[in-house]
Amino acid sequence: MQKIMVCVKRVVDYNVRVRVKPDGSGVMLDGVKMSVNPFDEIALEEALRIKERAGGAEVVAVSVGVADTQQQLRTALAMGADRAILVQTDAPVEPLAAARAFLALARKENPDIVFLGKQAIDDDANQTGQMLAALWDRPQATYASKVEILGNKAAVTREVDTGLETIEVDLPAVITVDLRLNEPRYVKLPDIMKAKKKPLDTVTPEALGIDLGQMLKVVKTDPPAQRQKGIMVKDVAELVDVLKKKGLIR
Amino acid sequence: MNKILIVGEHDGAHLNPAVAKCVTCARGIPGGEITIALFGADTAAVAAQAAQLGGVHSVLRIDRAENAHPLAAILAPQVAALAAEHTHVFGPSTSFGKDLMPRVAALLGAPQVSDLMAVESAHRFRRPIYAGNAIITVEADPARKLVATVRVASFEAAGVGGSAAVASRSLDVALPSHTRYVGAKTAGTDRLDLQTAARVVSGGRALGSAENFQMLFRLADKIGAAVGASRAAVDAGYAANEMQVGQTGKIIAPEIYIAIGISGAIQHLTGIKDAKTIVAINKDGEAPIFEVADVGLVADLFQVVPEFERLVSA
Ligand SMILES: Cc1cc2nc3c(=O)[nH]c(=O)nc-3n(C[C@H](O)[C@H](O)[C@H](O)COP(=O)(O)OP(=O)(O)OC[C@H]3O[C@@H](n4cnc5c(N)ncnc54)[C@H](O)[C@@H]3O)c2cc1C
Ligand SMILES: Nc1ncnc2c1ncn2[C@@H]1O[C@H](COP(=O)(O)O)[C@@H](O)[C@H]1O
């Protein structure tokens, strides 16, 4: 194991209740707390554990986004990544565009594994890892809940609708992580200080020779349909009564 | 003309009910001709089921030993090859479809609409973002192919009564050997399927243990319900991972959803928004679940669940 690349996305913090702008032009993002996508923290944690078990390997955190994404990459460096690369752009980045950027970086860096989150909690797309694997022509193991490195192979247990599935992939491979893979470590203050000295490179899409052009145009953003306010019942007898009357149970 | 290819999920014996929902979604595309593609070692039985779905023009069987297990790396190049004849390629928003379809999209250089929830025209769709806190309308370039996963909770199942032509297809596509199926640990119970059940009983962290969770299974058995769980209950090991409902678990639309000891975090609510009736039992009257519940009861679950079970007839 020489090198592990981890994709880290800057997203609205999961505790923020996102609201739609009244004019339907998008969601309100001004002054909102931004964080590392929670799945990507799990991805990075797994990379760090593999590095620690193997007694070495370089962990490179990468991202595509605005200049401020440096904050999230600094968090990744504080967690333990060795260096970071930001592909900087102000344009919205669709999953296929992100995958193209990661392909360019993977070709440069030649990692043994690229870890991504299973989904970003802003666009909820659940696409980028699979797309990178296709473009790179390498195996994909999505929704990982267990990763075992066996020489130049990995056995990955995946969370699927019917339970758990295990597949074996040759390395290099793309692995996307699910919630129960691990519990990410907390960042300590000295780590934050140390992270300031770690290398964080910024590159432009042009320098990588890629086009991040959008293919889907967002024409409108609406709030979700609201549910009608319901009723409160005083005890189970009344609850069962209401449900029986509605014909929902017998 | 729009030609829609649906990748039909199945387990060799049964067509996944999500496929009938994809058909309904595809029927929303004006002037569309629908083809279902089935990949497997022997798809005869499931092809017969697919051919019965109303509105389906044809069913393609791609039987090949390598297709015995649905590995995205193996299936994607085959789907991409078939897509040459189609304008749209749809799959269900299940773990099968979510894994496979983006790989297909990338091979085609096409964009993907994930969790498609409404068709406005052949190239205009609605889908949720931010855990369902916003719904976007997206427009795709008609000159390109479009890949989508269909949010199954948003569509009714297409009825049977069709009689589509079934044909076998052999594709001259080289398949990689870098990805191998090892095995599966499935729940394999005779319990109702969470994604298709009309009734769902679901439990949260408040259950406190896997033993206590059995209470919910007993109630569910009594009323003919499937059992779901919050992430907290799954993380704590009270319930199996495939029972998780929510943004990153299953998105369901039962007739009735009974949430017991679940606070109602936004990530959970996004999974149950389409339930017809939501019932909440929680000892905290301020719990956010009550903001979406049609019927709410503030009570200690350990007192009321056994009583609930007694009061309903099997
Ligand atoms: C990236 C990400 C993705 C996530 N995806 C999901 C997802 O898909 N699905 C999901 O569910 N969550 C998801 N979560 C987690 C979510 O934010 C909540 O943490 C989780 O839903 C809480 O589960 P809970 O309601 O069981 O637990 P809690 O929030 O702890 O609530 C327990 C509730 O039980 C009540 N209670 C306690 N004792 C009793 C009693 N004796 N009787 C009655 N009521 C009682 C309490 O009042 C409380 O409301 C995700 C989080 C993140 C960060
Ligand atoms: N712009 C981006 N920058 C960094 N990582 C990204 C970006 N977009 C997607 N990813 C990675 O891809 C995963 C899945 O994202 P998505 O396909 O958008 O749901 C995320 O968890 C990240 O690991």
XYZ file of C-alpha atoms in Angstrom, chain A residues 70-189:
120
model
C -9.387 24.861 1.858
C -11.058 24.920 5.293
C -12.411 21.409 4.832
C -9.114 20.198 3.405
C -7.360 21.657 6.467
C -9.748 19.619 8.608
C -8.756 16.542 6.616
C -5.078 17.371 7.159
C -5.749 17.823 10.875
C -7.412 14.407 10.996
C -4.221 12.944 9.564
C -4.057 13.285 5.785
C -0.501 13.965 4.606
C -1.293 16.499 1.921
C -4.210 17.932 0.027
C -5.139 19.094 -3.450
C -7.967 21.469 -4.295
C -9.256 21.697 -7.838
C -10.586 25.205 -7.538
C -13.707 26.412 -9.305
C -16.621 28.706 -8.551
C -18.970 26.872 -10.881
C -21.428 24.247 -9.621
C -19.837 20.805 -9.885
C -21.936 17.864 -11.042
C -20.909 14.325 -10.082
C -19.589 13.492 -13.563
C -17.486 16.657 -13.560
C -16.105 15.832 -10.099
C -15.375 12.296 -11.318
C -13.452 13.721 -14.306
C -11.362 15.875 -11.983
C -10.656 12.888 -9.713
C -9.725 10.805 -12.754
C -7.134 13.401 -13.732
C -5.751 13.360 -10.176
C -5.787 9.559 -10.005
C -3.803 9.342 -13.227
C -1.225 11.702 -11.758
C -1.080 10.234 -8.283
C -1.596 6.527 -9.027
C -3.277 5.671 -5.708
C -3.936 2.057 -4.695
C -7.368 3.017 -3.400
C -9.615 6.016 -3.888
C -12.089 6.404 -1.039
C -15.245 8.497 -1.410
C -18.427 8.904 0.583
C -21.439 6.959 -0.612
C -23.277 10.222 -1.098
C -22.881 13.923 -0.547
C -25.595 15.213 1.778
C -26.192 18.309 -0.343
C -27.016 16.881 -3.774
C -27.749 13.362 -2.432
C -26.565 12.125 -5.827
C -24.738 8.933 -4.873
C -22.881 8.920 -8.202
C -19.330 10.225 -8.071
C -17.456 7.101 -6.921
C -19.182 4.846 -9.424
C -18.484 7.363 -12.199
C -14.827 7.661 -11.282
C -14.511 3.857 -11.277
C -16.050 3.703 -14.772
C -13.841 6.438 -16.216
C -10.727 4.983 -14.580
C -11.772 1.501 -15.738
C -11.213 0.103 -12.255
C -13.372 -1.932 -9.820
C -15.897 -0.247 -7.558
C -17.037 -1.376 -4.142
C -19.847 0.879 -2.995
C -21.534 1.267 0.428
C -18.663 -0.401 2.289
C -19.253 -1.459 5.886
C -16.004 -3.443 6.127
C -12.767 -3.229 4.156
C -10.016 -5.858 4.372
C -6.797 -5.376 2.454
C -5.303 -8.668 1.253
C -2.103 -7.796 -0.615
C -3.099 -6.435 -3.999
C -6.772 -7.200 -3.406
C -9.474 -5.941 -1.097
C -12.462 -7.814 0.318
C -15.265 -5.356 0.841
C -18.522 -6.001 2.674
C -21.284 -3.819 1.272
C -24.579 -2.663 2.774
C -27.280 -3.634 0.282
C -31.080 -3.643 0.463
C -31.231 -7.319 1.387
C -28.470 -7.289 3.988
C -24.723 -7.559 3.464
C -22.778 -8.624 0.402
C -19.066 -9.293 0.090
C -17.084 -8.765 -3.082
C -13.405 -9.008 -3.858
C -11.720 -6.376 -6.010
C -8.243 -6.075 -7.469
C -6.385 -2.915 -6.513
C -6.341 -0.139 -7.552
C -10.035 0.240 -6.807
C -12.640 2.818 -5.887
C -14.413 2.293 -2.561
C -17.381 4.342 -1.353
C -18.170 4.152 2.327
C -21.361 3.736 4.324
C -22.190 4.999 7.806
C -21.240 1.929 9.790
C -17.722 1.421 8.453
C -16.076 3.216 11.369
C -16.353 6.119 13.773
C -14.180 9.045 12.626
C -11.619 10.338 15.132
C -11.860 13.746 16.743
C -9.398 16.382 15.711
C -7.208 17.648 18.580
C -5.868 21.176 18.850
